[in-house]
Each structure stands twice: as structure tokens, then as C-alpha cells.
Amino acid sequence: HCRTNYSAALRMKWSLTYGKGRCSCIDKGSDFIQQKQKALGKIEVIPKSSSCDHVEIIATLKPTGEQKCLNPNSKWVRKMVTALVKKR
Amino acid sequence: HCRTNYSAALRMKWSLTYGKGRCSCIDKGSDFIQQKQKALGKIEVIPKSSSCDHVEIIATLKPTGEQKCLNPNSKWVRKMVTALVKKR
């Protein structure tokens, strides 16, 4: 019981310190996603703003619509987004 | 009266031929946006799929939440998205 409280508190603290508390993602996000590009519904890039002090990248996966935060510092993530935009 | 019908029909025809009819954008989109980056709420990149045969890029603008289709073939648009992702 104590462990779940601790990790929840950590997530809470992490999200408050991580980006002024109004970011969409509560942690830095995944460095990559296993799913194939076909399973990618869309990628949202949210610029840093007054409510969140860093860029956020959120993938929406098909067919479930599951949303997954991706780490904007990850080379893999940046390459994937750039490649998507170039693949017209 | 005839003009509006004609342009609506054109848009309809354009959207049907432009990308199998189930794309989010009804035309190729703007080559750039005037608004400053601060006015950018988010950018959505939608990979090509069975329902739309080309990448789509949609900007959501602040504070209105207006959505604007951007041309994925535009160098300015591609540079802007890539720069956003790199600006951590």
C-alpha cells in the first residue's frame, strides 16, 4: 500500500516540478514507440507556453486511440516526427 | 447564387479527389501562417493512411482554437514543425 502512495506522490511532485504543473504529460515521456507507423493515428506537438515550460509530443495510437507522451529530447522521437512531415 | 454553388462543388470535388474523401483538410493547406509562434496552440501531424493518402498537418491557433490546414509540401511548414520539435 505504501509503495503505490509513494509512486503517486512522486508522479504528483514530478508533474508539479516538471513543467509548472499544467503540462499535458506528467513525465518526460517515452524515448520511442514500438508500434509500427501504421498504428500511429496522429502526433501532436505542443509548443512551450506560459502554462508548460517545455515542448510536449503526444502520439495517438490506432485502433484504441491510446495517447502516449513521447520524449522531445529523444533523437528517435525527433527523427520520427521529421520523417513523418517529409513523407508526403 | 450560382458562384457559391460552383465553389462549393469545386471544394467537394477537390476534397473527393484530393485524398480519397476522408482527409481532414479539404485542400492542400496554407504554405505558412502569419501568426507568431506564441499564438500556436499545437500542431497535429496525421500520417497518410487507408482513409487519406497523404500526410496532413493541422495547426490549432490560440486564443480562438481556430484550426488551420498547413501544406505538408511547403518548406516553411516543414521547417517550422522540425524547429518546434528541436526547441525543447
mmCIF file with all atom_site columns, C-alpha atoms in Angstrom:
data_model
loop_
_atom_site.group_PDB
_atom_site.id
_atom_site.type_symbol
_atom_site.label_atom_id
_atom_site.label_alt_id
_atom_site.label_comp_id
_atom_site.label_asym_id
_atom_site.label_entity_id
_atom_site.label_seq_id
_atom_site.pdbx_PDB_ins_code
_atom_site.Cartn_x
_atom_site.Cartn_y
_atom_site.Cartn_z
_atom_site.occupancy
_atom_site.B_iso_or_equiv
_atom_site.pdbx_formal_charge
_atom_site.auth_seq_id
_atom_site.auth_comp_id
_atom_site.auth_asym_id
_atom_site.auth_atom_id
_atom_site.pdbx_PDB_model_num
ATOM 1   C CA . HIS A 1 1  ? 0.000   0.000  0.000   1.00 0.00 ? 1  HIS A CA 1
ATOM 2   C CA . CYS A 1 2  ? 2.805   2.367  0.947   1.00 0.00 ? 2  CYS A CA 1
ATOM 3   C CA . ARG A 1 3  ? 4.550   1.799  -2.442  1.00 0.00 ? 3  ARG A CA 1
ATOM 4   C CA . THR A 1 4  ? 1.599   2.997  -4.549  1.00 0.00 ? 4  THR A CA 1
ATOM 5   C CA . ASN A 1 5  ? 1.193   6.101  -2.402  1.00 0.00 ? 5  ASN A CA 1
ATOM 6   C CA . TYR A 1 6  ? 4.866   6.835  -2.773  1.00 0.00 ? 6  TYR A CA 1
ATOM 7   C CA . SER A 1 7  ? 4.877   6.464  -6.566  1.00 0.00 ? 7  SER A CA 1
ATOM 8   C CA . ALA A 1 8  ? 1.696   8.538  -6.902  1.00 0.00 ? 8  ALA A CA 1
ATOM 9   C CA . ALA A 1 9  ? 3.244   11.250 -4.735  1.00 0.00 ? 9  ALA A CA 1
ATOM 10  C CA . LEU A 1 10 ? 6.380   11.092 -6.859  1.00 0.00 ? 10 LEU A CA 1
ATOM 11  C CA . ARG A 1 11 ? 4.339   11.461 -10.036 1.00 0.00 ? 11 ARG A CA 1
ATOM 12  C CA . MET A 1 12 ? 2.486   14.366 -8.486  1.00 0.00 ? 12 MET A CA 1
ATOM 13  C CA . LYS A 1 13 ? 5.711   16.045 -7.387  1.00 0.00 ? 13 LYS A CA 1
ATOM 14  C CA . TRP A 1 14 ? 7.305   15.232 -10.724 1.00 0.00 ? 14 TRP A CA 1
ATOM 15  C CA . SER A 1 15 ? 4.436   16.769 -12.635 1.00 0.00 ? 15 SER A CA 1
ATOM 16  C CA . LEU A 1 16 ? 4.417   19.887 -10.500 1.00 0.00 ? 16 LEU A CA 1
ATOM 17  C CA . THR A 1 17 ? 8.104   20.488 -10.792 1.00 0.00 ? 17 THR A CA 1
ATOM 18  C CA . TYR A 1 18 ? 8.417   19.144 -14.327 1.00 0.00 ? 18 TYR A CA 1
ATOM 19  C CA . GLY A 1 19 ? 6.676   21.990 -16.039 1.00 0.00 ? 19 GLY A CA 1
ATOM 20  C CA . LYS A 1 20 ? 4.741   24.411 -13.844 1.00 0.00 ? 20 LYS A CA 1
ATOM 21  C CA . GLY A 1 21 ? 2.031   21.799 -13.299 1.00 0.00 ? 21 GLY A CA 1
ATOM 22  C CA . ARG A 1 22 ? -0.188  22.494 -16.339 1.00 0.00 ? 22 ARG A CA 1
ATOM 23  C CA . CYS A 1 23 ? 1.614   20.319 -18.866 1.00 0.00 ? 23 CYS A CA 1
ATOM 24  C CA . SER A 1 24 ? -0.298  17.573 -20.631 1.00 0.00 ? 24 SER A CA 1
ATOM 25  C CA . CYS A 1 25 ? 2.295   14.921 -19.821 1.00 0.00 ? 25 CYS A CA 1
ATOM 26  C CA . ILE A 1 26 ? 3.139   14.025 -16.268 1.00 0.00 ? 26 ILE A CA 1
ATOM 27  C CA . ASP A 1 27 ? 6.619   12.754 -17.103 1.00 0.00 ? 27 ASP A CA 1
ATOM 28  C CA . LYS A 1 28 ? 9.233   13.219 -19.817 1.00 0.00 ? 28 LYS A CA 1
ATOM 29  C CA . GLY A 1 29 ? 7.612   10.532 -21.996 1.00 0.00 ? 29 GLY A CA 1
ATOM 30  C CA . SER A 1 30 ? 8.868   7.502  -23.924 1.00 0.00 ? 30 SER A CA 1
ATOM 31  C CA . ASP A 1 31 ? 12.085  7.641  -25.917 1.00 0.00 ? 31 ASP A CA 1
ATOM 32  C CA . PHE A 1 32 ? 10.430  5.595  -28.687 1.00 0.00 ? 32 PHE A CA 1
ATOM 33  C CA . ILE A 1 33 ? 7.267   3.656  -29.509 1.00 0.00 ? 33 ILE A CA 1
ATOM 34  C CA . GLN A 1 34 ? 7.256   0.012  -30.539 1.00 0.00 ? 34 GLN A CA 1
ATOM 35  C CA . GLN A 1 35 ? 4.120   0.257  -32.623 1.00 0.00 ? 35 GLN A CA 1
ATOM 36  C CA . LYS A 1 36 ? 4.608   0.385  -36.381 1.00 0.00 ? 36 LYS A CA 1
ATOM 37  C CA . GLN A 1 37 ? 3.908   3.705  -38.139 1.00 0.00 ? 37 GLN A CA 1
ATOM 38  C CA . LYS A 1 38 ? 0.659   2.197  -39.422 1.00 0.00 ? 38 LYS A CA 1
ATOM 39  C CA . ALA A 1 39 ? -0.600  2.115  -35.834 1.00 0.00 ? 39 ALA A CA 1
ATOM 40  C CA . LEU A 1 40 ? 0.048   5.853  -35.479 1.00 0.00 ? 40 LEU A CA 1
ATOM 41  C CA . GLY A 1 41 ? -3.162  7.870  -35.616 1.00 0.00 ? 41 GLY A CA 1
ATOM 42  C CA . LYS A 1 42 ? -1.547  11.266 -35.191 1.00 0.00 ? 42 LYS A CA 1
ATOM 43  C CA . ILE A 1 43 ? 1.254   13.170 -33.478 1.00 0.00 ? 43 ILE A CA 1
ATOM 44  C CA . GLU A 1 44 ? 0.549   16.358 -31.547 1.00 0.00 ? 44 GLU A CA 1
ATOM 45  C CA . VAL A 1 45 ? 3.379   18.833 -30.985 1.00 0.00 ? 45 VAL A CA 1
ATOM 46  C CA . ILE A 1 46 ? 2.545   21.355 -28.274 1.00 0.00 ? 46 ILE A CA 1
ATOM 47  C CA . PRO A 1 47 ? 4.980   24.286 -28.159 1.00 0.00 ? 47 PRO A CA 1
ATOM 48  C CA . LYS A 1 48 ? 6.207   25.529 -24.780 1.00 0.00 ? 48 LYS A CA 1
ATOM 49  C CA . SER A 1 49 ? 3.968   28.215 -23.373 1.00 0.00 ? 49 SER A CA 1
ATOM 50  C CA . SER A 1 50 ? 3.142   30.121 -20.210 1.00 0.00 ? 50 SER A CA 1
ATOM 51  C CA . SER A 1 51 ? 1.373   27.029 -18.887 1.00 0.00 ? 51 SER A CA 1
ATOM 52  C CA . CYS A 1 52 ? 4.092   24.485 -19.723 1.00 0.00 ? 52 CYS A CA 1
ATOM 53  C CA . ASP A 1 53 ? 7.764   25.381 -19.980 1.00 0.00 ? 53 ASP A CA 1
ATOM 54  C CA . HIS A 1 54 ? 8.777   22.733 -22.488 1.00 0.00 ? 54 HIS A CA 1
ATOM 55  C CA . VAL A 1 55 ? 7.637   21.227 -25.795 1.00 0.00 ? 55 VAL A CA 1
ATOM 56  C CA . GLU A 1 56 ? 5.340   18.209 -25.479 1.00 0.00 ? 56 GLU A CA 1
ATOM 57  C CA . ILE A 1 57 ? 4.847   15.492 -28.085 1.00 0.00 ? 57 ILE A CA 1
ATOM 58  C CA . ILE A 1 58 ? 1.840   13.197 -27.793 1.00 0.00 ? 58 ILE A CA 1
ATOM 59  C CA . ALA A 1 59 ? 1.167   10.195 -30.045 1.00 0.00 ? 59 ALA A CA 1
ATOM 60  C CA . THR A 1 60 ? -2.366  8.899  -30.519 1.00 0.00 ? 60 THR A CA 1
ATOM 61  C CA . LEU A 1 61 ? -2.307  5.219  -31.404 1.00 0.00 ? 61 LEU A CA 1
ATOM 62  C CA . LYS A 1 62 ? -4.749  3.259  -33.552 1.00 0.00 ? 62 LYS A CA 1
ATOM 63  C CA . PRO A 1 63 ? -7.115  1.487  -33.179 1.00 0.00 ? 63 PRO A CA 1
ATOM 64  C CA . THR A 1 64 ? -7.505  2.138  -29.449 1.00 0.00 ? 64 THR A CA 1
ATOM 65  C CA . GLY A 1 65 ? -6.956  5.907  -29.511 1.00 0.00 ? 65 GLY A CA 1
ATOM 66  C CA . GLU A 1 66 ? -4.490  5.424  -26.658 1.00 0.00 ? 66 GLU A CA 1
ATOM 67  C CA . GLN A 1 67 ? -2.400  8.572  -26.095 1.00 0.00 ? 67 GLN A CA 1
ATOM 68  C CA . LYS A 1 68 ? 1.285   8.269  -25.300 1.00 0.00 ? 68 LYS A CA 1
ATOM 69  C CA . CYS A 1 69 ? 3.680   11.053 -24.274 1.00 0.00 ? 69 CYS A CA 1
ATOM 70  C CA . LEU A 1 70 ? 6.954   10.984 -26.200 1.00 0.00 ? 70 LEU A CA 1
ATOM 71  C CA . ASN A 1 71 ? 10.224  12.476 -25.025 1.00 0.00 ? 71 ASN A CA 1
ATOM 72  C CA . PRO A 1 72 ? 11.032  15.574 -27.129 1.00 0.00 ? 72 PRO A CA 1
ATOM 73  C CA . ASN A 1 73 ? 14.703  15.142 -26.156 1.00 0.00 ? 73 ASN A CA 1
ATOM 74  C CA . SER A 1 74 ? 14.839  11.683 -27.739 1.00 0.00 ? 74 SER A CA 1
ATOM 75  C CA . LYS A 1 75 ? 16.680  11.566 -31.062 1.00 0.00 ? 75 LYS A CA 1
ATOM 76  C CA . TRP A 1 76 ? 14.396  8.718  -32.159 1.00 0.00 ? 76 TRP A CA 1
ATOM 77  C CA . VAL A 1 77 ? 11.268  10.790 -31.475 1.00 0.00 ? 77 VAL A CA 1
ATOM 78  C CA . ARG A 1 78 ? 12.616  13.858 -33.281 1.00 0.00 ? 78 ARG A CA 1
ATOM 79  C CA . LYS A 1 79 ? 13.685  11.790 -36.282 1.00 0.00 ? 79 LYS A CA 1
ATOM 80  C CA . MET A 1 80 ? 10.248  10.099 -36.406 1.00 0.00 ? 80 MET A CA 1
ATOM 81  C CA . VAL A 1 81 ? 8.337   13.428 -36.394 1.00 0.00 ? 81 VAL A CA 1
ATOM 82  C CA . THR A 1 82 ? 10.638  14.978 -39.013 1.00 0.00 ? 82 THR A CA 1
ATOM 83  C CA . ALA A 1 83 ? 10.365  11.866 -41.209 1.00 0.00 ? 83 ALA A CA 1
ATOM 84  C CA . LEU A 1 84 ? 6.561   11.920 -40.918 1.00 0.00 ? 84 LEU A CA 1
ATOM 85  C CA . VAL A 1 85 ? 6.401   15.514 -42.125 1.00 0.00 ? 85 VAL A CA 1
ATOM 86  C CA . LYS A 1 86 ? 8.743   14.759 -45.042 1.00 0.00 ? 86 LYS A CA 1
ATOM 87  C CA . LYS A 1 87 ? 6.859   11.598 -46.081 1.00 0.00 ? 87 LYS A CA 1
ATOM 88  C CA . ARG A 1 88 ? 4.207   13.446 -48.108 1.00 0.00 ? 88 ARG A CA 1
ATOM 89  C CA . HIS B 1 1  ? -26.114 32.258 -56.136 1.00 0.00 ? 1  HIS B CA 1
ATOM 90  C CA . CYS B 1 2  ? -24.545 30.224 -58.919 1.00 0.00 ? 2  CYS B CA 1
ATOM 91  C CA . ARG B 1 3  ? -20.997 31.235 -57.841 1.00 0.00 ? 3  ARG B CA 1
ATOM 92  C CA . THR B 1 4  ? -21.284 29.829 -54.320 1.00 0.00 ? 4  THR B CA 1
ATOM 93  C CA . ASN B 1 5  ? -22.719 26.596 -55.645 1.00 0.00 ? 5  ASN B CA 1
ATOM 94  C CA . TYR B 1 6  ? -19.872 26.327 -58.090 1.00 0.00 ? 6  TYR B CA 1
ATOM 95  C CA . SER B 1 7  ? -17.156 26.916 -55.478 1.00 0.00 ? 7  SER B CA 1
ATOM 96  C CA . ALA B 1 8  ? -18.812 24.538 -53.023 1.00 0.00 ? 8  ALA B CA 1
ATOM 97  C CA . ALA B 1 9  ? -18.992 21.897 -55.728 1.00 0.00 ? 9  ALA B CA 1
ATOM 98  C CA . LEU B 1 10 ? -15.353 22.534 -56.574 1.00 0.00 ? 10 LEU B CA 1
ATOM 99  C CA . ARG B 1 11 ? -14.392 22.118 -52.935 1.00 0.00 ? 11 ARG B CA 1
ATOM 100 C CA . MET B 1 12 ? -16.423 18.950 -52.776 1.00 0.00 ? 12 MET B CA 1
ATOM 101 C CA . LYS B 1 13 ? -14.831 17.588 -55.957 1.00 0.00 ? 13 LYS B CA 1
ATOM 102 C CA . TRP B 1 14 ? -11.404 18.740 -54.788 1.00 0.00 ? 14 TRP B CA 1
ATOM 103 C CA . SER B 1 15 ? -11.814 17.039 -51.443 1.00 0.00 ? 15 SER B CA 1
ATOM 104 C CA . LEU B 1 16 ? -13.049 13.833 -53.007 1.00 0.00 ? 16 LEU B CA 1
ATOM 105 C CA . THR B 1 17 ? -10.231 13.619 -55.486 1.00 0.00 ? 17 THR B CA 1
ATOM 106 C CA . TYR B 1 18 ? -7.636  15.166 -53.203 1.00 0.00 ? 18 TYR B CA 1
ATOM 107 C CA . GLY B 1 19 ? -7.283  12.222 -50.893 1.00 0.00 ? 19 GLY B CA 1
ATOM 108 C CA . LYS B 1 20 ? -9.977  9.567  -51.141 1.00 0.00 ? 20 LYS B CA 1
ATOM 109 C CA . GLY B 1 21 ? -12.523 11.865 -49.498 1.00 0.00 ? 21 GLY B CA 1
ATOM 110 C CA . ARG B 1 22 ? -11.850 11.094 -45.804 1.00 0.00 ? 22 ARG B CA 1
ATOM 111 C CA . CYS B 1 23 ? -8.997  13.535 -45.236 1.00 0.00 ? 23 CYS B CA 1
ATOM 112 C CA . SER B 1 24 ? -9.348  16.172 -42.533 1.00 0.00 ? 24 SER B CA 1
ATOM 113 C CA . CYS B 1 25 ? -8.346  19.008 -44.832 1.00 0.00 ? 25 CYS B CA 1
ATOM 114 C CA . ILE B 1 26 ? -10.359 19.856 -47.897 1.00 0.00 ? 26 ILE B CA 1
ATOM 115 C CA . ASP B 1 27 ? -7.447  21.441 -49.737 1.00 0.00 ? 27 ASP B CA 1
ATOM 116 C CA . LYS B 1 28 ? -3.647  21.337 -49.673 1.00 0.00 ? 28 LYS B CA 1
ATOM 117 C CA . GLY B 1 29 ? -3.485  23.954 -46.900 1.00 0.00 ? 29 GLY B CA 1
ATOM 118 C CA . SER B 1 30 ? -1.536  27.152 -46.315 1.00 0.00 ? 30 SER B CA 1
ATOM 119 C CA . ASP B 1 31 ? 2.142   27.385 -47.190 1.00 0.00 ? 31 ASP B CA 1
ATOM 120 C CA . PHE B 1 32 ? 2.759   29.379 -43.978 1.00 0.00 ? 32 PHE B CA 1
ATOM 121 C CA . ILE B 1 33 ? 0.933   31.046 -41.113 1.00 0.00 ? 33 ILE B CA 1
ATOM 122 C CA . GLN B 1 34 ? 1.315   34.711 -40.217 1.00 0.00 ? 34 GLN B CA 1
ATOM 123 C CA . GLN B 1 35 ? 0.617   34.259 -36.526 1.00 0.00 ? 35 GLN B CA 1
ATOM 124 C CA . LYS B 1 36 ? 3.658   34.325 -34.240 1.00 0.00 ? 36 LYS B CA 1
ATOM 125 C CA . GLN B 1 37 ? 4.702   31.035 -32.627 1.00 0.00 ? 37 GLN B CA 1
ATOM 126 C CA . LYS B 1 38 ? 3.207   32.271 -29.361 1.00 0.00 ? 38 LYS B CA 1
ATOM 127 C CA . ALA B 1 39 ? -0.223  32.103 -30.987 1.00 0.00 ? 39 ALA B CA 1
ATOM 128 C CA . LEU B 1 40 ? 0.326   28.431 -31.850 1.00 0.00 ? 40 LEU B CA 1
ATOM 129 C CA . GLY B 1 41 ? -1.639  26.114 -29.568 1.00 0.00 ? 41 GLY B CA 1
ATOM 130 C CA . LYS B 1 42 ? -0.491  22.883 -31.146 1.00 0.00 ? 42 LYS B CA 1
ATOM 131 C CA . ILE B 1 43 ? 0.425   21.178 -34.407 1.00 0.00 ? 43 ILE B CA 1
ATOM 132 C CA . GLU B 1 44 ? -1.127  17.868 -35.396 1.00 0.00 ? 44 GLU B CA 1
ATOM 133 C CA . VAL B 1 45 ? 0.678   15.645 -37.893 1.00 0.00 ? 45 VAL B CA 1
ATOM 134 C CA . ILE B 1 46 ? -1.592  12.954 -39.319 1.00 0.00 ? 46 ILE B CA 1
ATOM 135 C CA . PRO B 1 47 ? 0.307   10.253 -41.231 1.00 0.00 ? 47 PRO B CA 1
ATOM 136 C CA . LYS B 1 48 ? -1.098  9.012  -44.526 1.00 0.00 ? 48 LYS B CA 1
ATOM 137 C CA . SER B 1 49 ? -3.408  6.069  -44.043 1.00 0.00 ? 49 SER B CA 1
ATOM 138 C CA . SER B 1 50 ? -6.043  3.969  -45.738 1.00 0.00 ? 50 SER B CA 1
ATOM 139 C CA . SER B 1 51 ? -8.511  6.822  -45.310 1.00 0.00 ? 51 SER B CA 1
ATOM 140 C CA . CYS B 1 52 ? -6.273  9.636  -46.543 1.00 0.00 ? 52 CYS B CA 1
ATOM 141 C CA . ASP B 1 53 ? -3.440  9.110  -49.000 1.00 0.00 ? 53 ASP B CA 1
ATOM 142 C CA . HIS B 1 54 ? -1.197  11.940 -47.848 1.00 0.00 ? 54 HIS B CA 1
ATOM 143 C CA . VAL B 1 55 ? 0.206   13.459 -44.648 1.00 0.00 ? 55 VAL B CA 1
ATOM 144 C CA . GLU B 1 56 ? -1.902  16.233 -43.141 1.00 0.00 ? 56 GLU B CA 1
ATOM 145 C CA . ILE B 1 57 ? -0.661  18.985 -40.844 1.00 0.00 ? 57 ILE B CA 1
ATOM 146 C CA . ILE B 1 58 ? -3.185  20.984 -38.833 1.00 0.00 ? 58 ILE B CA 1
ATOM 147 C CA . ALA B 1 59 ? -2.339  23.989 -36.645 1.00 0.00 ? 59 ALA B CA 1
ATOM 148 C CA . THR B 1 60 ? -4.605  24.973 -33.760 1.00 0.00 ? 60 THR B CA 1
ATOM 149 C CA . LEU B 1 61 ? -4.264  28.682 -33.031 1.00 0.00 ? 61 LEU B CA 1
ATOM 150 C CA . LYS B 1 62 ? -4.630  30.479 -29.730 1.00 0.00 ? 62 LYS B CA 1
ATOM 151 C CA . PRO B 1 63 ? -6.715  32.012 -28.233 1.00 0.00 ? 63 PRO B CA 1
ATOM 152 C CA . THR B 1 64 ? -9.581  31.187 -30.612 1.00 0.00 ? 64 THR B CA 1
ATOM 153 C CA . GLY B 1 65 ? -8.803  27.491 -31.107 1.00 0.00 ? 65 GLY B CA 1
ATOM 154 C CA . GLU B 1 66 ? -9.147  28.087 -34.848 1.00 0.00 ? 66 GLU B CA 1
ATOM 155 C CA . GLN B 1 67 ? -7.780  25.132 -36.853 1.00 0.00 ? 67 GLN B CA 1
ATOM 156 C CA . LYS B 1 68 ? -5.791  25.746 -39.992 1.00 0.00 ? 68 LYS B CA 1
ATOM 157 C CA . CYS B 1 69 ? -4.596  23.147 -42.522 1.00 0.00 ? 69 CYS B CA 1
ATOM 158 C CA . LEU B 1 70 ? -0.946  23.595 -43.474 1.00 0.00 ? 70 LEU B CA 1
ATOM 159 C CA . ASN B 1 71 ? 0.647   22.383 -46.697 1.00 0.00 ? 71 ASN B CA 1
ATOM 160 C CA . PRO B 1 72 ? 2.994   19.443 -45.894 1.00 0.00 ? 72 PRO B CA 1
ATOM 161 C CA . ASN B 1 73 ? 4.833   20.176 -49.159 1.00 0.00 ? 73 ASN B CA 1
ATOM 162 C CA . SER B 1 74 ? 5.738   23.697 -48.018 1.00 0.00 ? 74 SER B CA 1
ATOM 163 C CA . LYS B 1 75 ? 9.368   24.110 -46.963 1.00 0.00 ? 75 LYS B CA 1
ATOM 164 C CA . TRP B 1 76 ? 8.292   26.779 -44.454 1.00 0.00 ? 76 TRP B CA 1
ATOM 165 C CA . VAL B 1 77 ? 5.800   24.385 -42.816 1.00 0.00 ? 77 VAL B CA 1
ATOM 166 C CA . ARG B 1 78 ? 8.300   21.526 -42.628 1.00 0.00 ? 78 ARG B CA 1
ATOM 167 C CA . LYS B 1 79 ? 10.972  23.808 -41.160 1.00 0.00 ? 79 LYS B CA 1
ATOM 168 C CA . MET B 1 80 ? 8.510   25.160 -38.596 1.00 0.00 ? 80 MET B CA 1
ATOM 169 C CA . VAL B 1 81 ? 7.470   21.686 -37.383 1.00 0.00 ? 81 VAL B CA 1
ATOM 170 C CA . THR B 1 82 ? 11.078  20.459 -37.224 1.00 0.00 ? 82 THR B CA 1
ATOM 171 C CA . ALA B 1 83 ? 12.155  23.611 -35.358 1.00 0.00 ? 83 ALA B CA 1
ATOM 172 C CA . LEU B 1 84 ? 9.296   23.197 -32.876 1.00 0.00 ? 84 LEU B CA 1
ATOM 173 C CA . VAL B 1 85 ? 10.383  19.665 -32.038 1.00 0.00 ? 85 VAL B CA 1
ATOM 174 C CA . LYS B 1 86 ? 14.004  20.727 -31.611 1.00 0.00 ? 86 LYS B CA 1
ATOM 175 C CA . LYS B 1 87 ? 13.131  23.749 -29.434 1.00 0.00 ? 87 LYS B CA 1
ATOM 176 C CA . ARG B 1 88 ? 12.847  21.710 -26.229 1.00 0.00 ? 88 ARG B CA 1
#
